[in-house]
Backbone as a chain_set.jsonl record, in Angstrom:
{"seq": "MQDMEYKEKSHGRNEAAMSSNQEFLFEEAEQNKSNSPFFSNVQRSTLSDDLLRKESPNLRLSSPLTSGGSDSRSTSFFMALNSTIENMEQRTQQLIDKINGNRKNDHEFMNTFRENLLMKVSSLAEKLEERVFYVYDHNSKLIQDKLQVFSEIMERIRQIETELRQVCNTVEILYKDLCGQAEL", "coords": {"N": [[66.455, -73.818, 69.559], [67.668, -72.632, 71.791], [68.571, -70.388, 70.539], [66.194, -69.084, 69.969], [65.25, -68.574, 72.556], [67.244, -66.801, 73.366], [66.795, -64.664, 71.615], [64.252, -63.905, 72.506], [64.856, -63.085, 75.125], [66.687, -60.971, 74.667], [65.054, -59.317, 73.177], [63.122, -58.781, 75.081], [64.703, -57.362, 76.934], [65.326, -55.097, 75.39], [62.771, -54.032, 75.023], [62.147, -53.519, 77.682], [64.054, -51.574, 78.295], [63.286, -49.569, 76.5], [60.767, -49.135, 77.496], [61.257, -48.214, 80.136], [62.594, -45.85, 79.546], [60.582, -44.481, 78.157], [58.739, -44.319, 80.21], [60.05, -42.538, 81.905], [60.078, -40.251, 80.244], [57.34, -39.886, 80.038], [56.638, -39.384, 82.713], [58.003, -36.976, 83.056], [56.65, -35.411, 81.165], [54.126, -35.486, 82.317], [54.616, -34.069, 84.63], [55.152, -31.555, 83.544], [52.668, -31.076, 82.402], [51.068, -30.761, 84.624], [51.756, -28.258, 85.407], [50.806, -26.763, 83.408], [48.771, -24.105, 82.158], [46.565, -24.743, 80.699], [45.524, -27.115, 81.416], [42.985, -28.694, 83.102], [41.86, -29.18, 86.525], [40.509, -31.59, 86.738], [41.539, -33.065, 84.619], [44.178, -33.252, 85.483], [43.954, -34.803, 87.818], [42.982, -37.146, 86.702], [45.152, -37.901, 85.149], [46.991, -38.379, 87.186], [45.79, -40.556, 88.43], [46.07, -42.378, 86.334], [48.834, -42.675, 86.34], [49.191, -43.913, 88.829], [47.842, -46.313, 88.369], [49.468, -47.362, 86.416], [51.838, -47.816, 87.739], [51.25, -49.81, 89.49], [52.217, -52.747, 91.055], [50.986, -55.239, 91.311], [49.397, -55.771, 89.19], [47.909, -57.9, 86.987], [47.368, -59.064, 83.86], [45.259, -61.097, 82.106], [45.042, -63.204, 79.31], [43.593, -65.061, 76.653], [45.495, -65.722, 74.839], [47.871, -65.853, 76.126], [50.076, -67.778, 78.091], [51.242, -69.447, 81.062], [54.065, -69.4, 80.787], [54.599, -67.369, 78.995], [54.085, -65.003, 80.241], [55.706, -62.814, 80.713], [56.008, -61.84, 78.153], [53.41, -60.96, 77.542], [53.164, -58.986, 79.46], [55.169, -57.274, 78.593], [54.093, -56.628, 76.142], [51.762, -55.235, 76.942], [52.97, -53.183, 78.335], [54.296, -51.907, 76.277], [52.07, -51.194, 74.819], [50.831, -49.465, 76.671], [52.829, -47.556, 76.689], [52.657, -46.625, 74.055], [50.083, -45.573, 74.101], [50.486, -43.62, 76.033], [52.3, -42.019, 74.661], [50.63, -41.171, 72.617], [48.768, -39.747, 74.142], [50.445, -37.779, 75.135], [51.242, -36.521, 72.755], [48.741, -35.683, 71.87], [48.15, -33.879, 73.925], [50.173, -32.028, 73.447], [49.355, -31.1, 70.942], [46.898, -29.955, 71.674], [47.842, -27.97, 73.402], [49.277, -26.506, 71.523], [47.201, -25.688, 69.819], [45.72, -24.144, 71.639], [47.659, -22.2, 72.17], [47.882, -21.07, 69.611], [45.289, -20.079, 69.377], [45.335, -18.184, 71.398], [47.29, -16.468, 70.357], [45.926, -15.689, 68.028], [43.786, -14.349, 69.201], [45.134, -12.238, 70.467], [46.168, -11.035, 68.173], [43.774, -10.25, 66.902], [42.813, -8.43, 68.803], [44.845, -6.481, 68.705], [44.608, -5.794, 66.018], [41.985, -4.777, 66.039], [42.333, -2.557, 67.749], [44.195, -1.052, 66.254], [42.662, -0.646, 63.955], [40.537, 0.842, 65.016], [41.968, 3.112, 65.788], [42.85, 4.031, 63.284], [40.396, 4.441, 61.971], [39.343, 6.386, 63.634], [41.245, 8.393, 63.238], [40.87, 8.848, 60.479], [38.228, 9.73, 60.571], [38.532, 12.121, 61.974], [40.106, 13.541, 60.121], [38.304, 13.629, 57.992], [36.285, 15.129, 59.179], [37.66, 17.54, 59.561], [38.067, 18.195, 56.89], [35.422, 18.444, 56.005], [34.644, 20.648, 57.552], [36.347, 22.531, 56.432], [35.325, 22.613, 53.814], [32.729, 23.468, 54.433], [33.349, 26.023, 55.454], [34.538, 27.228, 53.219], [32.39, 27.101, 51.37], [30.567, 28.645, 52.799], [31.772, 31.157, 52.653], [31.624, 31.59, 49.877], [28.835, 31.6, 49.553], [28.218, 33.768, 51.173], [29.49, 35.845, 49.763], [27.963, 35.761, 47.388], [25.446, 36.312, 48.419], [25.901, 38.902, 49.248], [26.321, 40.176, 46.786], [23.786, 39.683, 45.713], [22.209, 41.14, 47.528], [23.101, 43.711, 46.931], [22.22, 43.9, 44.282], [19.433, 43.692, 44.669], [19.009, 46.021, 46.137], [19.684, 47.895, 44.211], [17.652, 47.347, 42.374], [15.435, 48.223, 43.856], [16.018, 50.93, 43.983], [15.881, 51.612, 41.262], [13.219, 50.968, 40.806], [11.98, 52.867, 42.427], [12.826, 55.195, 41.114], [11.577, 54.751, 38.659], [8.87, 54.906, 39.375], [8.789, 57.552, 40.089], [9.291, 58.685, 37.594], [7.056, 57.764, 36.221], [5.016, 59.087, 37.647], [5.693, 61.715, 37.056], [5.336, 61.704, 34.262], [2.619, 61.217, 34.186], [1.607, 63.512, 35.405], [2.454, 65.454, 33.553], [1.02, 64.609, 31.326], [-1.591, 65.033, 32.184], [-1.498, 67.797, 32.424], [-1.049, 68.544, 29.761], [-3.328, 67.543, 28.546], [-5.26, 69.074, 29.833], [-4.692, 71.681, 28.976], [-5.199, 71.487, 26.314], [-7.926, 71.374, 26.168], [-8.842, 73.833, 26.814]], "CA": [[65.661, -73.494, 70.717], [68.417, -71.658, 72.573], [68.595, -69.161, 69.737], [64.893, -68.441, 70.139], [65.212, -68.047, 73.923], [68.139, -65.645, 73.393], [66.091, -63.567, 70.943], [63.177, -63.439, 73.383], [65.456, -62.37, 76.251], [67.229, -59.68, 74.21], [63.881, -58.507, 72.8], [62.528, -58.36, 76.353], [65.556, -56.314, 77.498], [65.137, -53.886, 74.577], [61.456, -53.467, 75.352], [62.21, -52.996, 79.044], [64.815, -50.317, 78.226], [62.411, -48.586, 75.849], [59.646, -48.864, 78.389], [61.697, -47.363, 81.246], [62.868, -44.529, 78.958], [59.291, -43.851, 77.869], [58.126, -43.982, 81.494], [60.702, -41.303, 82.351], [59.56, -39.159, 79.418], [55.935, -39.672, 80.388], [56.589, -38.717, 84.016], [58.429, -35.59, 82.821], [55.541, -34.74, 80.475], [53.05, -35.328, 83.293], [55.007, -32.971, 85.514], [54.949, -30.328, 82.77], [51.227, -30.885, 82.21], [50.448, -30.263, 85.854], [52.035, -26.822, 85.475], [50.207, -26.109, 82.239], [47.538, -23.368, 82.464], [45.469, -25.221, 79.867], [45.071, -28.377, 81.963], [42.039, -28.498, 84.205], [42.106, -30.03, 87.691], [39.958, -32.912, 86.444], [42.501, -33.755, 83.767], [45.365, -33.538, 86.298], [43.673, -35.928, 88.706], [42.869, -38.323, 85.84], [46.509, -38.304, 84.792], [47.599, -38.942, 88.387], [45.219, -41.893, 88.57], [46.698, -43.213, 85.314], [50.182, -42.988, 86.804], [49.079, -44.895, 89.895], [47.48, -47.578, 87.75], [50.613, -47.86, 85.651], [52.902, -48.226, 88.642], [50.758, -50.864, 90.37], [53.003, -53.961, 90.792], [50.161, -56.444, 91.378], [48.514, -55.803, 88.034], [48.087, -59.072, 86.129], [46.395, -59.094, 82.782], [45.196, -62.434, 81.53], [44.55, -63.237, 77.947], [43.584, -66.443, 76.174], [46.67, -65.947, 74.008], [49.068, -65.983, 76.952], [50.108, -68.923, 79.007], [52.085, -69.171, 82.216], [55.441, -69.147, 80.385], [54.722, -66.149, 78.189], [53.551, -63.89, 81.039], [56.584, -61.645, 80.514], [55.715, -61.303, 76.82], [52.16, -60.201, 77.6], [53.45, -57.774, 80.229], [55.92, -56.398, 77.684], [53.14, -56.129, 75.144], [50.911, -54.213, 77.542], [53.811, -52.021, 78.647], [54.485, -51.207, 75.003], [50.771, -50.597, 74.503], [50.712, -48.301, 77.561], [53.784, -46.558, 76.206], [52.076, -46.042, 72.838], [48.948, -44.745, 74.534], [51.054, -42.437, 76.692], [52.839, -41.159, 73.598], [49.486, -40.545, 71.946], [48.238, -38.735, 75.064], [51.4, -36.666, 75.165], [51.135, -35.828, 71.461], [47.442, -34.999, 71.891], [48.268, -32.707, 74.796], [50.995, -31.043, 72.732], [48.497, -30.489, 69.923], [45.942, -29.085, 72.372], [48.601, -26.788, 73.833], [49.583, -25.717, 70.326], [45.936, -25.058, 69.399], [45.43, -23.078, 72.606], [48.626, -21.132, 71.913], [47.471, -20.391, 68.373], [44.075, -19.303, 69.677], [45.762, -17.014, 72.175], [47.934, -15.564, 69.395], [44.864, -15.127, 67.181], [43.033, -13.386, 70.019], [45.989, -11.052, 70.6], [46.207, -10.395, 66.855], [42.494, -9.582, 66.672], [42.756, -7.248, 69.672], [45.747, -5.487, 68.128], [43.984, -5.347, 64.77], [40.835, -3.941, 66.4], [42.846, -1.283, 68.259], [44.755, -0.306, 65.118], [41.55, -0.248, 63.094], [39.842, 1.938, 65.694], [42.811, 4.308, 65.696], [42.824, 4.517, 61.904], [39.055, 4.964, 61.694], [39.243, 7.641, 64.378], [42.08, 9.364, 62.523], [40.18, 9.194, 59.233], [37.035, 10.515, 60.913], [39.005, 13.474, 62.288], [40.499, 14.183, 58.861], [37.07, 13.893, 57.254], [35.62, 16.24, 59.857], [38.408, 18.752, 59.205], [37.792, 18.479, 55.476], [34.039, 18.922, 55.931], [34.628, 22.014, 58.072], [36.996, 23.374, 55.426], [34.351, 22.788, 52.724], [31.676, 24.344, 54.971], [33.879, 27.386, 55.541], [34.701, 27.71, 51.844], [31.042, 27.319, 50.824], [29.966, 29.783, 53.509], [32.339, 32.384, 52.071], [31.023, 31.763, 48.547], [27.429, 31.984, 49.743], [28.218, 35.128, 51.711], [29.798, 36.752, 48.643], [26.811, 35.799, 46.48], [24.383, 37.038, 49.12], [26.27, 40.322, 49.207], [26.015, 40.634, 45.425], [22.328, 39.653, 45.607], [21.7, 42.295, 48.295], [23.404, 44.923, 46.155], [21.316, 43.902, 43.124], [18.092, 44.004, 45.168], [19.003, 47.449, 46.474], [19.675, 48.629, 42.93], [16.297, 47.186, 41.821], [14.559, 49.123, 44.619], [16.303, 52.311, 43.544], [15.342, 51.77, 39.905], [11.761, 50.961, 40.95], [11.611, 54.185, 42.954], [13.025, 56.162, 40.027], [10.542, 54.484, 37.664], [7.629, 55.475, 39.908], [8.884, 59.013, 39.969], [9.145, 59.01, 36.165], [5.638, 57.532, 35.894], [4.261, 60.193, 38.242], [6.005, 62.923, 36.289], [4.683, 61.557, 32.962], [1.184, 61.352, 34.425], [1.343, 64.927, 35.66], [2.628, 66.144, 32.267], [-0.096, 64.224, 30.469], [-2.768, 65.754, 32.664], [-1.304, 69.213, 32.069], [-1.212, 68.666, 28.309], [-4.744, 67.298, 28.244], [-5.995, 70.199, 30.378], [-4.422, 72.841, 28.14], [-5.818, 71.265, 25.019], [-9.354, 71.607, 26.319], [-9.068, 75.259, 27.002]], "C": [[66.355, -72.447, 71.575], [68.454, -70.318, 71.851], [67.297, -68.384, 69.925], [64.767, -67.836, 71.533], [66.08, -66.801, 74.033], [67.46, -64.436, 72.755], [64.993, -63.005, 71.836], [63.736, -62.634, 74.543], [65.977, -61.004, 75.809], [66.092, -58.751, 73.782], [63.208, -57.957, 74.056], [63.344, -57.251, 76.999], [65.396, -55.007, 76.732], [63.808, -53.219, 74.906], [61.468, -52.865, 76.745], [62.964, -51.668, 79.061], [63.969, -49.225, 77.591], [61.299, -48.168, 76.795], [60.075, -47.945, 79.527], [62.022, -45.96, 80.744], [61.565, -43.784, 78.692], [58.571, -43.482, 79.16], [58.719, -42.691, 82.028], [60.179, -40.106, 81.564], [58.115, -38.851, 79.775], [55.813, -38.939, 81.719], [56.99, -37.253, 83.88], [57.311, -34.799, 82.141], [54.386, -34.511, 81.443], [53.354, -34.179, 84.241], [54.803, -31.636, 84.809], [53.465, -30.037, 82.589], [50.585, -30.322, 83.466], [50.695, -28.779, 86.03], [51.366, -26.049, 84.355], [48.934, -25.374, 82.624], [46.334, -23.891, 81.7], [44.916, -26.553, 80.37], [44.141, -28.105, 83.123], [42.399, -29.44, 85.346], [41.607, -31.442, 87.452], [40.956, -33.701, 85.613], [43.744, -34.123, 84.577], [45.115, -34.748, 87.19], [43.547, -37.216, 87.902], [44.252, -38.832, 85.472], [47.222, -38.909, 85.997], [47.082, -40.353, 88.62], [45.837, -42.853, 87.564], [48.102, -43.606, 85.746], [50.127, -44.048, 87.901], [48.732, -46.269, 89.334], [48.682, -48.193, 87.056], [51.666, -48.439, 86.583], [52.477, -49.357, 89.576], [51.492, -52.173, 90.067], [52.152, -55.225, 90.746], [49.248, -56.604, 90.183], [48.864, -57.004, 87.166], [46.985, -59.042, 85.093], [46.403, -60.487, 82.188], [44.575, -62.346, 80.155], [44.537, -64.683, 77.497], [44.811, -66.747, 75.33], [47.914, -66.188, 74.841], [48.944, -67.205, 77.838], [51.049, -68.563, 80.139], [53.5, -68.803, 81.823], [55.607, -67.845, 79.631], [54.134, -64.94, 78.917], [54.405, -62.638, 80.849], [56.339, -61.023, 79.141], [54.442, -60.473, 76.842], [52.358, -58.916, 78.395], [54.202, -56.778, 79.357], [54.997, -55.791, 76.639], [52.291, -55.001, 75.722], [51.706, -52.981, 77.956], [54.049, -51.205, 77.381], [53.189, -50.515, 74.585], [50.534, -49.356, 75.363], [51.628, -47.179, 77.101], [53.246, -45.856, 74.963], [50.915, -45.124, 73.19], [49.453, -43.471, 75.19], [51.635, -41.478, 75.666], [51.714, -40.441, 72.864], [48.873, -39.462, 72.827], [49.138, -37.509, 75.096], [51.301, -35.852, 73.877], [49.818, -35.052, 71.381], [47.518, -33.749, 72.743], [49.119, -31.624, 74.136], [50.171, -30.338, 71.662], [47.481, -29.546, 70.55], [46.636, -27.815, 72.835], [48.922, -25.887, 72.652], [48.334, -24.987, 69.83], [45.597, -23.906, 70.329], [46.384, -21.906, 72.426], [48.269, -20.346, 70.663], [46.215, -19.56, 68.592], [44.426, -18.038, 70.452], [46.417, -15.996, 71.251], [46.903, -14.906, 68.486], [44.072, -14.067, 67.933], [43.837, -12.094, 70.188], [46.058, -10.299, 69.273], [44.921, -9.622, 66.591], [42.354, -8.34, 67.548], [43.632, -6.131, 69.125], [45.156, -4.919, 66.85], [42.824, -4.408, 65.059], [41.306, -2.572, 66.886], [43.409, -0.432, 67.127], [43.656, 0.2, 64.198], [40.784, 0.914, 63.711], [40.644, 3.232, 65.614], [42.767, 4.883, 64.29], [41.467, 5.112, 61.554], [38.87, 6.3, 62.398], [40.041, 8.736, 63.684], [41.411, 9.81, 61.225], [38.936, 10.037, 59.5], [37.422, 11.956, 61.247], [39.391, 14.224, 61.017], [39.267, 14.541, 58.031], [36.327, 15.08, 57.856], [36.318, 17.565, 59.535], [38.11, 19.162, 57.768], [36.377, 19.035, 55.303], [33.963, 20.355, 56.442], [35.286, 22.981, 57.094], [36.017, 23.662, 54.283], [33.217, 23.694, 53.188], [32.138, 25.798, 54.982], [34.001, 27.996, 54.149], [33.334, 28.024, 51.228], [30.345, 28.498, 51.505], [30.478, 31.104, 52.955], [31.741, 32.645, 50.691], [29.572, 32.229, 48.663], [27.343, 33.418, 50.251], [28.496, 36.146, 50.609], [28.597, 36.878, 47.709], [25.627, 36.517, 47.125], [24.653, 38.546, 49.121], [25.946, 40.907, 47.835], [24.505, 40.699, 45.246], [21.707, 40.851, 46.34], [21.937, 43.596, 47.539], [22.466, 45.032, 44.949], [19.899, 44.261, 43.571], [17.974, 45.482, 45.545], [18.939, 48.291, 45.206], [18.288, 48.541, 42.283], [15.326, 48.107, 42.555], [14.762, 50.58, 44.183], [15.706, 52.57, 42.157], [13.82, 51.809, 39.96], [11.269, 52.327, 41.455], [11.744, 55.247, 41.874], [11.939, 56.0, 38.968], [9.197, 55.047, 38.127], [7.633, 57.012, 39.781], [8.687, 59.449, 38.513], [7.686, 58.85, 35.767], [4.773, 58.667, 36.448], [4.488, 61.491, 37.458], [5.306, 62.874, 34.944], [3.178, 61.752, 33.138], [0.81, 62.821, 34.654], [1.454, 65.711, 34.356], [1.461, 65.845, 31.346], [-1.366, 64.98, 30.872], [-2.665, 67.244, 32.307], [-1.541, 69.415, 30.579], [-2.69, 68.479, 27.93], [-5.586, 68.495, 28.743], [-5.789, 71.454, 29.553], [-5.092, 72.665, 26.795], [-7.31, 71.544, 25.111], [-9.63, 73.1, 26.481], [-9.019, 75.969, 25.761]], "O": [[65.726, -71.493, 72.033], [68.378, -69.257, 72.47], [67.314, -67.157, 70.029], [64.248, -66.731, 71.692], [65.707, -65.845, 74.713], [67.534, -63.324, 73.278], [64.814, -61.79, 71.923], [63.165, -61.609, 74.916], [65.746, -59.999, 76.481], [66.159, -57.541, 73.999], [62.778, -56.804, 74.085], [62.78, -56.306, 77.55], [65.336, -53.935, 77.333], [63.729, -51.998, 75.048], [60.866, -51.815, 76.971], [62.563, -50.738, 79.761], [63.933, -48.095, 78.076], [60.941, -46.993, 76.878], [59.359, -47.001, 79.862], [61.754, -44.98, 81.439], [61.46, -42.59, 78.971], [57.876, -42.468, 79.22], [57.996, -41.84, 82.545], [59.871, -39.065, 82.145], [57.713, -37.688, 79.811], [55.017, -38.012, 81.864], [56.391, -36.383, 84.512], [57.054, -33.65, 82.5], [53.738, -33.465, 81.401], [52.465, -33.412, 84.61], [54.327, -30.681, 85.424], [53.051, -28.878, 82.62], [49.668, -29.504, 83.389], [49.936, -28.102, 86.723], [51.362, -24.818, 84.357], [48.094, -25.929, 83.333], [45.199, -23.527, 82.011], [43.946, -27.068, 79.814], [44.488, -27.355, 84.035], [43.157, -30.39, 85.155], [42.223, -32.399, 87.919], [41.19, -34.88, 85.877], [44.308, -35.199, 84.378], [45.974, -35.623, 87.303], [43.962, -38.275, 88.372], [44.503, -40.037, 85.478], [47.984, -39.863, 85.841], [47.852, -41.247, 88.969], [46.101, -44.01, 87.891], [48.517, -44.747, 85.541], [50.931, -44.981, 87.901], [49.275, -47.278, 89.782], [48.886, -49.406, 87.107], [52.313, -49.435, 86.257], [53.286, -49.816, 90.381], [51.409, -52.672, 88.944], [52.595, -56.218, 90.168], [48.401, -57.497, 90.172], [49.985, -57.112, 86.669], [45.802, -59.0, 85.431], [47.458, -60.996, 81.809], [43.702, -61.52, 79.888], [45.391, -65.463, 77.92], [45.139, -67.916, 75.124], [48.917, -66.678, 74.321], [47.857, -67.596, 78.266], [51.599, -67.462, 80.155], [54.099, -67.95, 82.48], [56.697, -67.274, 79.643], [53.733, -63.965, 78.282], [53.88, -61.525, 80.828], [56.451, -59.807, 78.985], [54.386, -59.403, 76.235], [51.794, -57.877, 78.053], [53.91, -55.582, 79.377], [55.1, -54.613, 76.296], [52.115, -53.955, 75.097], [51.185, -51.866, 77.934], [54.009, -49.975, 77.403], [53.206, -49.399, 74.065], [50.093, -48.322, 74.861], [51.255, -46.006, 77.119], [53.364, -44.638, 74.833], [50.785, -44.031, 72.639], [48.93, -42.384, 74.947], [51.481, -40.262, 75.787], [51.824, -39.261, 72.532], [48.501, -38.393, 72.342], [48.674, -36.369, 75.087], [51.28, -34.622, 73.919], [49.776, -33.922, 70.894], [47.025, -32.69, 72.356], [48.817, -30.436, 74.255], [50.273, -29.123, 71.493], [47.227, -28.462, 70.024], [46.101, -26.716, 72.686], [48.853, -24.663, 72.755], [48.397, -23.812, 69.467], [45.231, -22.821, 69.877], [45.974, -20.749, 72.518], [48.341, -19.117, 70.647], [46.093, -18.46, 68.053], [43.883, -16.964, 70.193], [46.138, -14.8, 71.343], [46.99, -13.711, 68.203], [43.729, -13.022, 67.38], [43.294, -10.996, 70.067], [46.012, -9.069, 69.25], [44.957, -8.486, 66.119], [41.84, -7.315, 67.098], [43.218, -4.973, 69.085], [45.195, -3.71, 66.622], [42.684, -3.369, 64.413], [40.754, -1.546, 66.489], [43.135, 0.766, 67.048], [43.709, 1.332, 63.717], [40.423, 1.863, 63.015], [40.086, 4.309, 65.402], [42.658, 6.098, 64.122], [41.391, 6.162, 60.916], [38.309, 7.236, 61.829], [39.575, 9.868, 63.556], [41.386, 10.999, 60.908], [38.629, 10.953, 58.737], [36.731, 12.898, 60.857], [39.05, 15.395, 60.85], [39.196, 15.62, 57.443], [35.806, 15.931, 57.134], [35.667, 18.576, 59.271], [37.924, 20.343, 57.476], [36.163, 19.982, 54.546], [33.293, 21.192, 55.836], [34.837, 24.118, 56.942], [35.889, 24.803, 53.839], [32.784, 24.579, 52.452], [31.403, 26.694, 54.567], [33.613, 29.143, 53.929], [33.145, 29.087, 50.635], [29.621, 29.256, 50.86], [29.716, 32.058, 52.803], [31.393, 33.781, 50.366], [29.143, 33.14, 47.955], [26.492, 34.19, 49.809], [27.83, 37.178, 50.523], [28.253, 37.981, 47.286], [24.894, 37.243, 46.453], [23.731, 39.353, 49.007], [25.373, 41.991, 47.729], [23.993, 41.668, 44.685], [20.791, 41.492, 45.826], [21.075, 44.474, 47.512], [21.977, 46.116, 44.632], [19.232, 45.058, 42.911], [16.946, 46.111, 45.294], [18.216, 49.285, 45.148], [17.799, 49.518, 41.715], [14.469, 48.716, 41.916], [13.809, 51.345, 44.038], [15.103, 53.616, 41.915], [13.194, 52.592, 39.245], [10.273, 52.861, 40.968], [10.872, 56.104, 41.733], [11.434, 56.989, 38.437], [8.463, 55.615, 37.319], [6.64, 57.645, 39.425], [8.014, 60.44, 38.233], [7.135, 59.694, 35.06], [3.879, 59.15, 35.753], [3.554, 62.262, 37.237], [4.739, 63.876, 34.508], [2.539, 62.397, 32.306], [-0.202, 63.296, 34.139], [0.607, 66.563, 34.089], [0.966, 66.738, 30.659], [-2.105, 65.491, 30.031], [-3.66, 67.864, 31.93], [-2.187, 70.388, 30.189], [-3.214, 69.198, 27.08], [-6.554, 68.866, 28.08], [-6.725, 72.248, 29.461], [-5.517, 73.654, 26.197], [-7.89, 71.946, 24.102], [-10.769, 73.494, 26.231], [-9.19, 77.188, 25.74]]}, "num_chains": 1, "name": "protein.A"}
């Protein structure tokens, strides 16, 4: 019987030490959360209310499993339960902060990517424009040369046409002269 009482007392002391250590860690985490930019005012006030509830000395929880003698065991149980819940809340908040941090990093990455992409697209568009102007200039020179040759050929055709008309007129005049002499 004494052995069992000793175990309960030492177990109670261990739980009390763990509980006070966890309370300190929770209070420190709560202080950090209040400075966090990702915590809303509603969440801060809720956490403050939770702290006030936790520190209330008149809080008595009754359970059909507990009797007058095991009141310290039920208090220890609920303190451990509160500690577990607080750890879960703290871990959840850490995960939320990590998610928000990752989202912020992703947003910064996307902005940087967008800026770099715009710069590269702009650079490529400028290079393409320069290349198009080079091709336009080159093609314009080729077309100009061909138009010059075409103009020279057309001029030569006009000259030949004029010469051909003159030859035709001369042949016609000679024919008329020959036909007129034959009749005489």
